[in-house]
Coordinates of C-alpha atoms and ligand atoms in Angstrom, one line a residue:
M1 CA 17.2 21.2 -14.1
D2 CA 15.8 21.8 -17.8
N3 CA 14.2 19.1 -19.4
I4 CA 16.0 19.6 -22.4
K5 CA 19.3 19.1 -20.2
L6 CA 17.2 16.1 -18.7
L7 CA 15.9 15.1 -21.5
E8 CA 19.9 14.3 -22.8
K9 CA 20.8 12.8 -19.5
V10 CA 17.9 10.3 -20.0
K11 CA 18.9 9.2 -22.9
K12 CA 22.2 8.1 -22.5
Q13 CA 20.9 5.8 -19.7
K14 CA 19.6 2.8 -20.3
T15 CA 16.4 3.1 -18.4
K16 CA 13.4 2.2 -20.8
F17 CA 9.9 3.1 -19.5
I18 CA 6.4 0.9 -19.0
I19 CA 3.6 3.7 -19.0
V20 CA -0.1 1.2 -17.7
T21 CA -3.3 3.0 -18.0
G22 CA -6.9 1.5 -17.8
G23 CA -9.9 2.3 -19.4
V24 CA -13.7 1.2 -19.5
C25 CA -13.6 0.8 -16.1
S26 CA -12.0 0.8 -12.3
S27 CA -10.7 -1.3 -10.0
L28 CA -9.5 -3.5 -12.6
G29 CA -5.9 -4.1 -10.9
K30 CA -3.9 -1.7 -12.8
G31 CA -1.2 -1.8 -9.8
I32 CA -1.3 -5.6 -9.7
L33 CA -0.4 -5.4 -13.5
V34 CA 2.5 -2.7 -12.8
S35 CA 3.2 -4.9 -9.9
S36 CA 2.8 -8.3 -11.9
L37 CA 5.3 -6.6 -15.2
G38 CA 8.2 -5.2 -12.9
V39 CA 7.9 -9.1 -11.2
L40 CA 8.4 -10.9 -14.8
L41 CA 11.4 -8.3 -15.1
K42 CA 12.9 -7.9 -11.6
N43 CA 13.2 -12.2 -12.1
S44 CA 14.5 -11.7 -14.8
G45 CA 17.6 -10.3 -13.1
Y46 CA 16.8 -6.5 -14.7
T47 CA 16.1 -3.4 -11.6
V48 CA 13.1 -1.7 -11.9
S49 CA 11.2 1.7 -10.2
V50 CA 7.9 2.5 -9.9
A51 CA 5.4 5.4 -10.2
K52 CA 2.0 6.1 -9.9
W53 CA 0.6 9.1 -10.9
D54 CA -3.1 10.0 -9.5
P55 CA -5.1 12.4 -11.6
Y56 CA -7.4 13.8 -7.8
L57 CA -6.1 17.0 -7.0
N58 CA -5.5 16.3 -3.5
V59 CA -1.6 17.1 -2.5
D60 CA -1.7 13.6 -0.9
P61 CA -4.3 10.9 0.2
G62 CA -3.6 11.4 3.8
T63 CA -6.9 13.7 4.3
M64 CA -8.9 11.9 2.1
S65 CA -11.6 8.8 4.0
P66 CA -9.8 5.5 3.6
L67 CA -13.7 4.4 3.0
V68 CA -13.7 6.9 -0.1
H69 CA -9.8 6.1 -1.3
G70 CA -8.7 3.1 0.7
E71 CA -5.9 2.9 2.4
V72 CA -3.5 5.7 3.0
F73 CA 0.4 3.7 2.6
V74 CA 3.5 5.9 4.4
T75 CA 6.9 5.5 2.8
D76 CA 9.7 6.0 4.9
D77 CA 10.7 9.6 3.8
G78 CA 7.5 9.8 5.4
A79 CA 5.2 10.2 2.7
E80 CA 1.4 9.1 2.7
T81 CA 0.9 7.9 -0.2
D82 CA -2.2 6.3 -2.5
L83 CA -2.4 2.0 -1.5
D84 CA -1.3 1.5 -5.1
L85 CA 2.3 2.0 -3.4
G86 CA 2.1 -0.8 -1.0
H87 CA 0.6 -3.4 -3.6
Y88 CA 4.4 -2.3 -5.7
E89 CA 6.7 -2.3 -2.2
R90 CA 4.9 -5.8 -1.1
I91 CA 4.7 -7.8 -4.7
L92 CA 8.4 -6.5 -5.9
D93 CA 9.8 -6.8 -2.6
I94 CA 11.6 -2.7 -3.2
R95 CA 11.5 0.5 -1.2
L96 CA 9.7 3.2 -2.5
N97 CA 10.2 6.6 -1.2
K98 CA 7.7 10.2 -2.4
D99 CA 8.5 10.9 -5.7
S100 CA 6.7 7.7 -6.7
S101 CA 3.8 9.1 -5.0
V102 CA 3.1 12.0 -7.8
S103 CA -0.6 13.8 -7.9
S104 CA -2.1 16.8 -10.2
G105 CA -2.0 18.1 -7.1
Q106 CA 1.3 18.3 -6.2
I107 CA 1.9 19.5 -10.0
Y108 CA -0.3 22.2 -10.2
Q109 CA 0.6 23.5 -6.7
E110 CA 4.5 23.3 -8.2
V111 CA 2.7 25.5 -10.6
L112 CA 1.7 27.9 -9.0
N113 CA 4.4 28.3 -6.1
G114 CA 6.4 28.9 -9.1
E115 CA 3.8 31.5 -10.3
R116 CA 3.9 33.1 -6.9
E117 CA 7.5 33.5 -6.9
G118 CA 7.9 34.8 -9.2
K119 CA 9.2 32.2 -12.0
Y120 CA 7.2 32.4 -15.4
L121 CA 8.5 35.7 -15.9
G122 CA 5.8 37.4 -16.7
K123 CA 4.1 34.6 -18.5
D124 CA 0.5 34.0 -19.4
I125 CA 0.9 29.5 -17.3
Q126 CA -0.5 27.2 -20.0
V127 CA -1.4 23.8 -19.5
I128 CA 0.6 23.2 -22.5
P129 CA 3.4 23.6 -21.7
D130 CA 4.2 24.2 -18.4
V131 CA 1.9 22.2 -16.3
I132 CA 2.6 19.1 -18.9
N133 CA 6.2 20.3 -18.1
I134 CA 6.8 20.1 -14.7
I135 CA 5.1 16.0 -15.2
K136 CA 7.5 15.4 -17.7
N137 CA 10.4 17.1 -15.5
R138 CA 9.4 14.8 -12.3
L139 CA 9.8 12.1 -14.9
F140 CA 12.8 12.3 -16.1
N141 CA 14.2 13.3 -12.6
F142 CA 13.0 10.0 -11.6
A143 CA 14.5 7.9 -14.7
I144 CA 17.7 9.9 -13.1
N145 CA 17.7 9.3 -9.5
H146 CA 16.6 5.5 -9.7
N147 CA 18.8 4.8 -13.5
T148 CA 16.9 1.1 -13.3
D149 CA 16.6 -0.4 -15.9
F150 CA 12.9 -0.1 -15.6
V151 CA 10.4 2.5 -14.8
L152 CA 7.1 1.4 -14.7
I153 CA 4.8 4.4 -14.4
E154 CA 0.9 3.6 -13.5
I155 CA -1.6 6.9 -14.4
G156 CA -4.2 6.2 -11.8
G157 CA -8.1 6.8 -13.2
T158 CA -9.9 6.0 -16.4
V159 CA -9.0 7.0 -19.8
G160 CA -11.7 9.7 -20.5
D161 CA -11.4 11.7 -17.4
I162 CA -11.4 14.5 -17.8
E163 CA -8.5 14.7 -14.4
G164 CA -6.5 12.5 -16.2
G165 CA -5.8 14.5 -19.4
I166 CA -2.4 15.9 -18.1
F167 CA -0.6 12.7 -17.4
L168 CA -2.5 11.5 -20.6
E169 CA -1.1 14.7 -22.9
A170 CA 2.6 14.4 -21.2
V171 CA 3.2 10.7 -22.4
R172 CA 2.3 12.0 -26.1
Q173 CA 4.8 14.3 -25.8
I174 CA 7.3 12.1 -23.8
K175 CA 6.7 9.1 -26.3
I176 CA 7.6 11.3 -29.2
D177 CA 11.1 13.4 -27.0
L178 CA 13.2 9.3 -26.6
D179 CA 13.8 7.7 -29.0
E180 CA 11.7 4.8 -30.8
H181 CA 11.5 1.3 -28.8
K182 CA 12.3 3.7 -24.8
L183 CA 8.3 3.5 -24.1
M184 CA 5.7 1.4 -23.7
H185 CA 2.5 2.3 -23.4
A186 CA 0.3 -0.7 -21.7
H187 CA -3.2 -0.7 -21.7
L188 CA -5.6 -2.6 -19.5
S189 CA -9.0 -2.4 -20.0
L190 CA -12.1 -5.3 -19.8
V191 CA -14.1 -7.5 -21.6
P192 CA -16.7 -8.4 -20.1
Y193 CA -18.8 -11.7 -20.6
L194 CA -22.2 -11.9 -21.3
E195 CA -23.9 -14.5 -19.5
W196 CA -27.2 -14.3 -21.1
A197 CA -25.4 -14.0 -24.9
H198 CA -22.7 -16.5 -23.7
E199 CA -20.0 -14.0 -24.6
I200 CA -16.9 -11.9 -24.5
K201 CA -17.5 -8.6 -25.7
T202 CA -14.9 -6.3 -27.2
K203 CA -16.6 -2.8 -28.1
P204 CA -15.5 -1.8 -24.6
T205 CA -12.1 -1.8 -24.9
Q206 CA -12.5 -0.8 -29.0
H207 CA -14.5 2.5 -26.7
S208 CA -11.8 3.4 -24.7
V209 CA -9.2 3.0 -27.4
I210 CA -10.8 5.2 -29.6
A211 CA -10.9 7.7 -26.5
L212 CA -6.8 7.7 -26.4
K213 CA -6.5 7.7 -29.9
H214 CA -8.7 11.5 -29.2
L215 CA -5.4 12.2 -27.0
G216 CA -2.9 10.8 -29.7
L217 CA -2.4 7.8 -28.6
I218 CA -2.3 4.5 -29.9
P219 CA -1.1 1.7 -26.4
D220 CA 1.6 -0.6 -27.7
T221 CA 0.2 -3.9 -26.0
L222 CA -3.0 -4.1 -24.1
F223 CA -4.0 -5.9 -21.4
L224 CA -7.6 -7.8 -21.5
R225 CA -8.9 -8.1 -17.8
T226 CA -11.2 -11.0 -18.5
D227 CA -13.0 -14.2 -16.4
Y228 CA -12.2 -15.8 -19.0
P229 CA -9.6 -16.9 -21.9
T230 CA -10.3 -15.3 -24.9
T231 CA -9.7 -16.8 -27.8
D232 CA -7.4 -16.2 -31.2
K233 CA -10.3 -14.6 -32.8
I234 CA -10.9 -12.0 -30.4
K235 CA -7.5 -11.1 -30.2
E236 CA -7.2 -10.3 -34.2
K237 CA -10.5 -8.9 -34.4
L238 CA -8.9 -5.9 -31.2
S239 CA -6.1 -5.7 -33.1
I240 CA -7.8 -4.7 -36.3
G241 CA -10.3 -2.4 -34.1
C242 CA -7.6 -0.4 -32.3
G243 CA -4.2 -0.8 -33.9
V244 CA -1.8 -2.8 -31.4
K245 CA -0.2 -6.2 -32.4
K246 CA -2.2 -9.4 -31.9
E247 CA 1.1 -11.4 -30.3
L248 CA 1.2 -7.8 -28.3
I249 CA -2.4 -8.3 -26.4
F250 CA -2.4 -10.3 -23.5
D251 CA -5.4 -11.7 -21.1
A252 CA -4.6 -10.0 -17.6
L253 CA -7.3 -13.4 -16.2
T254 CA -8.7 -12.7 -12.7
V255 CA -7.5 -15.0 -10.8
K256 CA -7.9 -16.3 -7.2
N257 CA -4.1 -15.9 -6.0
I258 CA -2.1 -12.8 -7.2
P259 CA 1.5 -15.4 -8.3
E260 CA -1.1 -17.3 -10.4
I261 CA -1.4 -13.8 -12.3
F262 CA 2.5 -14.0 -12.7
V263 CA 2.5 -17.5 -13.8
N264 CA -0.1 -16.6 -16.2
L265 CA 1.2 -13.4 -18.0
N266 CA 4.8 -15.5 -18.3
N267 CA 3.1 -18.1 -19.6
Q268 CA 2.1 -15.8 -22.5
D269 CA 5.5 -15.3 -23.0
V270 CA 4.6 -11.4 -21.9
N271 CA 8.3 -11.3 -20.5
T272 CA 9.6 -12.3 -23.8
R273 CA 7.3 -10.3 -26.1
I274 CA 8.2 -6.4 -24.1
Q275 CA 12.1 -7.4 -23.8
E276 CA 11.3 -7.8 -27.9
F277 CA 9.7 -4.7 -28.1
F278 CA 12.5 -2.8 -26.6
N279 CA 14.8 -4.4 -28.8
I280 CA 17.0 -6.6 -26.0
K281 CA 18.3 -8.1 -28.1
K282 CA 19.8 -11.1 -25.3
I283 CA 16.3 -12.5 -24.3
K284 CA 16.5 -13.0 -20.4
Q285 CA 13.6 -15.8 -19.1
A286 CA 12.1 -14.9 -15.7
N287 CA 12.8 -17.3 -12.4
L288 CA 9.7 -17.8 -11.0
K289 CA 10.4 -20.4 -8.5
D290 CA 10.1 -18.1 -5.2
W291 CA 6.5 -17.8 -6.4
Q292 CA 5.8 -21.0 -7.7
N293 CA 6.4 -22.1 -4.3
L294 CA 4.6 -19.5 -2.5
L295 CA 1.5 -20.8 -4.6
N296 CA 1.6 -24.2 -3.9
I297 CA 1.3 -23.6 0.3
I298 CA -1.0 -21.3 -1.1
K299 CA -3.1 -23.7 -2.2
S300 CA -2.3 -26.1 -0.2
E301 CA -4.7 -28.3 2.7
K302 CA -4.1 -26.0 6.3
K303 CA -5.9 -25.7 9.6
L304 CA -8.0 -22.0 10.0
V305 CA -7.1 -19.8 11.9
N306 CA -9.7 -17.4 13.4
I307 CA -8.7 -13.5 13.6
A308 CA -10.9 -10.7 14.1
L309 CA -10.0 -7.8 12.7
V310 CA -11.8 -5.1 15.5
A311 CA -11.9 -1.9 13.0
K312 CA -14.3 1.0 12.7
Y313 CA -14.8 0.5 8.6
V314 CA -16.6 -2.9 7.9
G315 CA -17.9 -3.4 4.7
N316 CA -15.2 -2.5 2.0
N317 CA -11.8 -4.0 2.5
D318 CA -9.3 -1.2 2.0
P319 CA -8.7 0.4 4.1
Y320 CA -6.7 -2.2 6.1
I321 CA -5.4 -3.6 3.2
S322 CA -2.1 -3.6 4.5
I323 CA -2.9 -5.7 7.8
I324 CA -4.4 -7.8 6.0
K325 CA -1.7 -9.3 3.4
A326 CA 0.5 -9.0 6.2
L327 CA -2.1 -11.5 8.0
E328 CA -1.6 -13.7 4.7
S329 CA 1.7 -13.2 4.2
A330 CA 1.9 -14.7 8.0
G331 CA -0.2 -17.5 7.8
N332 CA 1.6 -18.7 4.7
Y333 CA 4.6 -18.6 6.6
N334 CA 3.6 -21.1 9.2
K335 CA 1.4 -22.6 6.7
V336 CA -1.9 -22.3 8.4
K337 CA -5.0 -20.6 6.5
I338 CA -6.3 -16.7 8.1
N339 CA -10.0 -16.9 8.8
L340 CA -10.7 -13.2 9.2
E341 CA -13.6 -12.1 10.7
I342 CA -13.8 -8.3 10.5
L343 CA -15.5 -7.3 13.6
E344 CA -17.6 -3.3 13.6
A345 CA -16.1 -2.0 16.9
E346 CA -18.8 0.5 17.3
K347 CA -21.4 -2.7 17.5
L348 CA -19.2 -4.1 20.3
E349 CA -19.9 -1.5 22.3
K350 CA -23.5 -2.4 23.0
L351 CA -22.6 -6.2 23.7
S352 CA -22.7 -7.7 27.2
E353 CA -19.9 -8.9 28.4
K354 CA -21.5 -12.7 28.0
E355 CA -22.5 -11.5 24.9
I356 CA -18.1 -10.3 24.1
K357 CA -17.5 -13.6 24.6
K358 CA -19.1 -15.4 22.6
V359 CA -18.2 -12.9 19.3
F360 CA -14.4 -14.3 20.1
S361 CA -15.2 -18.1 21.4
K362 CA -14.0 -19.0 18.5
I363 CA -10.6 -16.5 18.0
D364 CA -7.9 -17.6 18.3
G365 CA -6.3 -13.8 18.0
I366 CA -6.8 -9.9 18.0
V367 CA -5.7 -6.8 16.2
V368 CA -6.4 -3.8 16.9
P369 CA -5.8 -1.5 13.5
G370 CA -4.6 2.1 13.3
G371 CA -7.6 4.5 13.2
F372 CA -8.8 8.2 13.6
D373 CA -11.5 9.3 16.2
K374 CA -13.4 8.7 18.8
R375 CA -16.4 6.2 16.5
G376 CA -15.3 2.6 17.8
I377 CA -13.1 3.6 20.1
E378 CA -14.5 1.2 23.3
G379 CA -15.3 -1.7 21.2
K380 CA -11.4 -1.5 20.5
I381 CA -11.0 -1.1 24.5
L382 CA -13.3 -3.7 25.3
A383 CA -11.8 -6.3 23.3
A384 CA -8.1 -5.4 24.2
K385 CA -9.5 -6.2 27.6
Y386 CA -10.9 -9.7 26.6
A387 CA -7.8 -10.6 24.9
R388 CA -5.7 -9.4 27.9
E389 CA -7.8 -11.2 30.4
N390 CA -8.8 -14.5 28.6
N391 CA -4.5 -14.7 27.1
I392 CA -5.8 -14.5 23.7
P393 CA -2.9 -13.2 21.2
Y394 CA -3.5 -9.4 21.2
L395 CA -1.3 -7.2 18.3
G396 CA -1.9 -3.3 18.3
L397 CA -1.2 -1.3 15.3
C398 CA -0.4 2.4 15.7
L399 CA -4.1 3.0 17.8
G400 CA -4.4 -0.3 18.4
M401 CA -1.2 0.1 21.2
Q402 CA -2.3 3.3 22.6
I403 CA -5.9 1.4 22.5
M404 CA -4.3 -1.6 24.8
L405 CA -2.8 0.8 26.8
I406 CA -5.9 3.2 28.2
E407 CA -7.2 -0.6 28.7
F408 CA -4.9 -1.9 30.9
A409 CA -4.6 2.5 32.9
R410 CA -8.6 1.5 33.0
N411 CA -8.8 -1.8 34.7
I412 CA -5.3 -2.4 36.1
L413 CA -3.7 0.6 37.7
K414 CA -7.7 2.0 38.1
L415 CA -7.6 5.1 36.0
K416 CA -11.2 4.5 35.5
D417 CA -11.2 7.9 33.1
A418 CA -7.5 7.2 31.1
S419 CA -8.0 7.7 27.7
S420 CA -6.2 9.9 25.8
T421 CA -6.8 13.8 24.9
E422 CA -7.4 12.5 21.1
F423 CA -10.8 11.8 22.5
D424 CA -11.2 13.2 25.4
K425 CA -9.6 16.7 26.0
N426 CA -10.6 17.2 29.6
T427 CA -9.4 13.3 30.7
K428 CA -8.1 13.7 34.1
N429 CA -5.5 10.9 33.2
P430 CA -3.8 11.3 29.5
V431 CA -2.1 8.4 29.2
I432 CA -2.1 8.4 26.0
C433 CA -1.4 13.2 24.7
L434 CA 0.3 14.8 22.3
I435 CA 4.1 16.3 22.6
E436 CA 4.4 18.9 22.8
E437 CA 6.0 19.6 19.0
Q438 CA 1.7 18.8 17.9
K439 CA 0.2 20.7 20.3
N440 CA 0.6 24.0 17.6
I441 CA -0.2 22.4 14.2
K442 CA -2.9 23.5 12.6
N443 CA -2.8 22.6 9.6
K444 CA -3.7 18.5 8.3
G445 CA -2.0 17.4 5.3
G446 CA 1.6 16.0 6.1
T447 CA 2.1 17.5 9.6
M448 CA 1.8 13.6 11.3
R449 CA 5.0 12.1 12.8
L450 CA 5.4 10.3 9.4
G451 CA 7.8 8.0 7.9
A452 CA 10.6 5.7 9.4
Y453 CA 11.9 6.4 13.0
K454 CA 14.7 4.2 15.0
C455 CA 13.6 2.0 17.7
D456 CA 15.5 1.3 20.2
L457 CA 14.7 -2.8 21.4
L458 CA 14.8 -3.8 24.9
L459 CA 17.4 -6.6 25.8
G460 CA 15.4 -9.7 26.4
S461 CA 11.9 -8.5 25.6
M462 CA 9.9 -10.2 23.9
A463 CA 9.8 -7.6 20.7
Q464 CA 14.0 -8.2 21.2
K465 CA 13.3 -11.9 20.5
I466 CA 10.9 -12.0 17.7
Y467 CA 13.1 -9.2 15.5
N468 CA 16.5 -10.4 17.0
K469 CA 18.1 -7.5 16.7
K470 CA 19.5 -4.6 18.6
D471 CA 17.0 -1.8 16.9
I472 CA 15.2 -1.3 14.1
L473 CA 13.3 1.0 11.5
E474 CA 10.0 1.0 11.6
R475 CA 7.1 3.1 10.0
H476 CA 5.4 6.2 11.6
R477 CA 1.6 7.6 11.1
H478 CA -0.1 9.4 13.7
R479 CA 0.0 12.2 16.4
Y480 CA -0.6 11.1 20.0
E481 CA 1.9 9.7 21.9
F482 CA 2.5 7.7 25.3
N483 CA 2.7 9.6 28.2
N484 CA 5.4 9.5 30.2
K485 CA 4.9 10.4 33.1
Y486 CA 2.7 7.2 34.4
K487 CA 5.4 5.0 33.0
K488 CA 6.5 3.8 36.6
E489 CA 3.2 3.0 37.5
F490 CA 2.5 0.6 34.0
E491 CA 6.1 -0.9 34.7
N492 CA 5.4 -1.9 37.9
K493 CA 1.8 -3.6 37.3
G494 CA 3.7 -5.2 34.3
I495 CA 3.4 -3.8 31.4
I496 CA 6.9 -3.5 29.5
F497 CA 8.0 -0.6 26.9
S498 CA 10.4 -2.7 25.4
G499 CA 10.7 -0.2 22.0
T500 CA 12.0 3.4 22.2
Y501 CA 12.7 6.4 20.4
K502 CA 15.9 6.9 21.9
K503 CA 15.9 11.1 20.8
E504 CA 13.1 11.7 22.2
N505 CA 11.9 9.4 24.9
L506 CA 9.1 8.8 23.1
V507 CA 7.3 4.8 23.8
E508 CA 7.6 2.8 20.7
I509 CA 6.6 -0.8 21.8
S510 CA 4.7 -2.1 24.4
E511 CA 3.8 -5.8 25.7
I512 CA 2.8 -7.1 28.5
K513 CA 4.6 -9.4 31.1
D514 CA 3.2 -13.0 31.2
H515 CA 1.1 -12.7 29.0
K516 CA 1.5 -15.3 25.3
F517 CA 1.5 -12.1 23.1
M518 CA 0.4 -8.9 23.8
I519 CA 2.2 -6.6 22.3
G520 CA 1.1 -3.3 21.0
S521 CA 3.7 -0.9 18.6
Q522 CA 3.1 2.8 17.6
F523 CA 4.4 2.1 14.6
H524 CA 2.8 0.5 11.4
P525 CA 4.3 -3.2 10.8
E526 CA 2.4 -3.5 7.7
F527 CA 3.8 -1.6 5.7
L528 CA 7.1 -3.1 5.8
S529 CA 5.9 -6.7 5.3
T530 CA 6.0 -8.2 2.1
F531 CA 5.0 -11.2 0.1
L532 CA 7.6 -12.9 0.5
H533 CA 8.8 -11.7 3.2
P534 CA 6.1 -11.1 5.8
H535 CA 7.0 -8.8 9.0
P536 CA 8.4 -10.8 12.3
L537 CA 5.8 -9.6 14.4
F538 CA 3.0 -11.1 12.7
R539 CA 4.5 -13.8 11.9
E540 CA 5.2 -14.3 15.2
F541 CA 1.9 -12.9 15.8
I542 CA -0.3 -16.1 13.8
K543 CA 2.7 -18.3 14.8
V544 CA 0.6 -17.4 19.1
A545 CA -2.5 -17.4 17.7
K546 CA -1.9 -21.1 15.6
E547 CA -0.4 -23.0 18.5
Ligands
LIG1 N1 -5.4 8.3 16.1 C1 -4.3 7.9 16.6 C2 -2.9 9.0 16.8 O1 -3.7 10.0 15.6 C3 -3.3 6.7 15.8 C4 -3.4 7.4 14.5 C5 -3.0 5.8 14.1 O2 -3.2 5.0 14.2 N2 -2.7 6.0 12.9 O3 -2.2 9.2 16.9

């Protein structure tokens, strides 16, 4: 459908739009702000949907290094997305799909595919209107398909970046297209405190708003990212300097715990001001009781549980953000505090057995996360061996399950060279290997086993008792699978294959009989764990680890 017809439809529905941009620098927490606004609105009884527009030219982050771009988050429909979608889902307890993850790469790809198909009828293709029209088309379709009270859009990057220009131009046009008070542009910007001058500075924010003005945009509201509460005087100065109403300028205060952000914003009446902006007559208040309860638990004195994450990347935690959040939530659920030690797998490889013992001596539970390629594999195998031999709770996530089975094959089945064909193409014992469909795939992007698959649980197994269900849907992102040729051998020695994707007879969950908790999943349970509803596998893992 063309944009004119779509716009007519959008105008007839109740949906209001909030667009969030960021100024001065990155890492200000736009994703968290978008989620927080969502919490206030959702907890006031409104329906919300969220999307992220990313300025990079990659079609999706699936092929980007987790060290550069953080974790690749996966939705039910198999989209490989930015980690911000994880924030939205975890905080808002909603399920998103591929429509929530838009990149410049996708937009240009759509334009160029159209060009190759002859859709532009001999016309020259231009950024305005052709590229912008694709963005508008995406937004209108998104609003129509979701039909929620509010659509929240986060624009990635920082205002002033050349890449983000197309999205900001789209916002400028949509603001004109829509009736007044149907779209709110919120700008999150840094107001740094200069220690040596004892002063909070407004100039960087003023400049980032000037950058917006150059693009024809004046934000409707400002959120000031600040380590200290700002004053009325500062807000007045920014109101005059930027042309934003003073009552629509709020502090986005740096806090320790995410739920504090919602409480803080609510205390500044953000929720009320937003509803007033949209001319909503019956202003609703947000019920933050569940979050307040969670906050009380987070802040209370709790027993420490030491969890080791045996990782490929150490230093920046973004590659493991969903796992870390799932562990924290499971900790709160079990009323314990998680002390996370991130151990570099590669370093473990150089240690003697005695040194390994020392490293893990105070550890209550071991997590081996997902990962690709060979680096650190042997270190992860050592960690799995330690967990198995010492009855330490072990949770293997995707690669972590493969590692658990390779270790078992080597040390219990005595298949000394057992491996995955991902790490050793010529191994005589490929206990993990590619299934036929994956063998001929050449392109890297979007070609793995991705998204939600049904998994049948084995009655009476530990996994089945934990989930307390017959079957489950869990999200995947991998190429390699357990090799069923070895199934009997494993079972004879004490492995229980407790979850199966029946349609293709693929192993989804493995556990070790007579172990406190040694479970591996071929899927990623961390993607379905939320702040208020931690995932059952994480919940139980921490429960056993704390005992
Ligand atoms: N590299 C493994 C595979 O592709 C595991 C992937 C993962 O842990 N996400 O099967």
